[in-house]
Amino acid sequence: MTATDSGGRKRIADLRRAQILDAANACFSREGFHGASMASIAAEAELSVGQIYRYFESKEAMTEALCEDFLEEWTETAASIHGQANDVVEELLAIARYNAEKLKQREGVSILLEFFAEAARNPRIGRLVERIDETIRAQVSEVLSRSEAGALAPEARVTLAMVLLFDALPLRVLKDPGVDVDQYLLSLRPMLESLTKA
């Protein structure tokens, strides 16, 4: 086998993997983690169940892969935001905008809540969700460390920022699908400014 053949096969395998994960994401969002079957994921991907098993041994493995893909995307996005933002508040708002864009489609909220629910039941998924939170929290902590401390203790500041940037919006969108996400982002500015000034 030539290097060209090997590279072509890897590209095909990567495309197939992405196809399956897109299908799993859609099924988990629509049917829930436990409601979605390998057969429904295969149908969504327009593949056979056997083809799915060649890439993933279980739904749990797909969930882990989706989490890993999110972590990779987040790392790239955080680096990009850091390189473009003018100041701390702008960087935090850019982080919030990134999260909000993910949630503008109801599917984004559904899959996020599915991950949280599964994390409460499944220790392996729980550890992955914790790892994602730790990665994002470290980024937010680093951004806040470049601002004035204010009255709150550093850890409390980071926790409040995480609630404002990530935790509150998914539940708001779930409870009120018509919520104006752009207005939510506008309302964040004064709150974030209060977190970054003494």
Short mmCIF file of N, CA and C in Angstrom, two decimals, residues 1 4-14:
data_model
loop_
_atom_site.label_atom_id
_atom_site.label_comp_id
_atom_site.label_asym_id
_atom_site.label_seq_id
_atom_site.Cartn_x
_atom_site.Cartn_y
_atom_site.Cartn_z
N MET A 1 0.85 -1.19 0.00
CA MET A 1 0.00 0.00 0.00
C MET A 1 0.89 1.25 0.00
N THR A 4 -0.02 7.35 -0.42
CA THR A 4 -1.20 8.01 -0.97
C THR A 4 -2.46 7.21 -0.66
N ASP A 5 -2.38 5.88 -0.86
CA ASP A 5 -3.52 5.01 -0.54
C ASP A 5 -3.87 5.10 0.94
N SER A 6 -2.83 5.08 1.78
CA SER A 6 -3.03 5.14 3.23
C SER A 6 -3.68 6.46 3.63
N GLY A 7 -3.21 7.57 3.04
CA GLY A 7 -3.78 8.88 3.34
C GLY A 7 -5.23 8.97 2.90
N GLY A 8 -5.53 8.39 1.72
CA GLY A 8 -6.90 8.41 1.22
C GLY A 8 -7.83 7.62 2.11
N ARG A 9 -7.36 6.46 2.58
CA ARG A 9 -8.19 5.63 3.47
C ARG A 9 -8.45 6.33 4.80
N LYS A 10 -7.41 7.03 5.28
CA LYS A 10 -7.59 7.75 6.55
C LYS A 10 -8.62 8.87 6.38
N ARG A 11 -8.57 9.57 5.26
CA ARG A 11 -9.54 10.64 5.01
C ARG A 11 -10.96 10.07 4.94
N ILE A 12 -11.10 8.94 4.28
CA ILE A 12 -12.42 8.31 4.18
C ILE A 12 -12.90 7.87 5.57
N ALA A 13 -12.00 7.29 6.35
CA ALA A 13 -12.35 6.86 7.71
C ALA A 13 -12.75 8.07 8.57
N ASP A 14 -12.02 9.18 8.44
CA ASP A 14 -12.34 10.39 9.20
C ASP A 14 -13.71 10.94 8.80
#
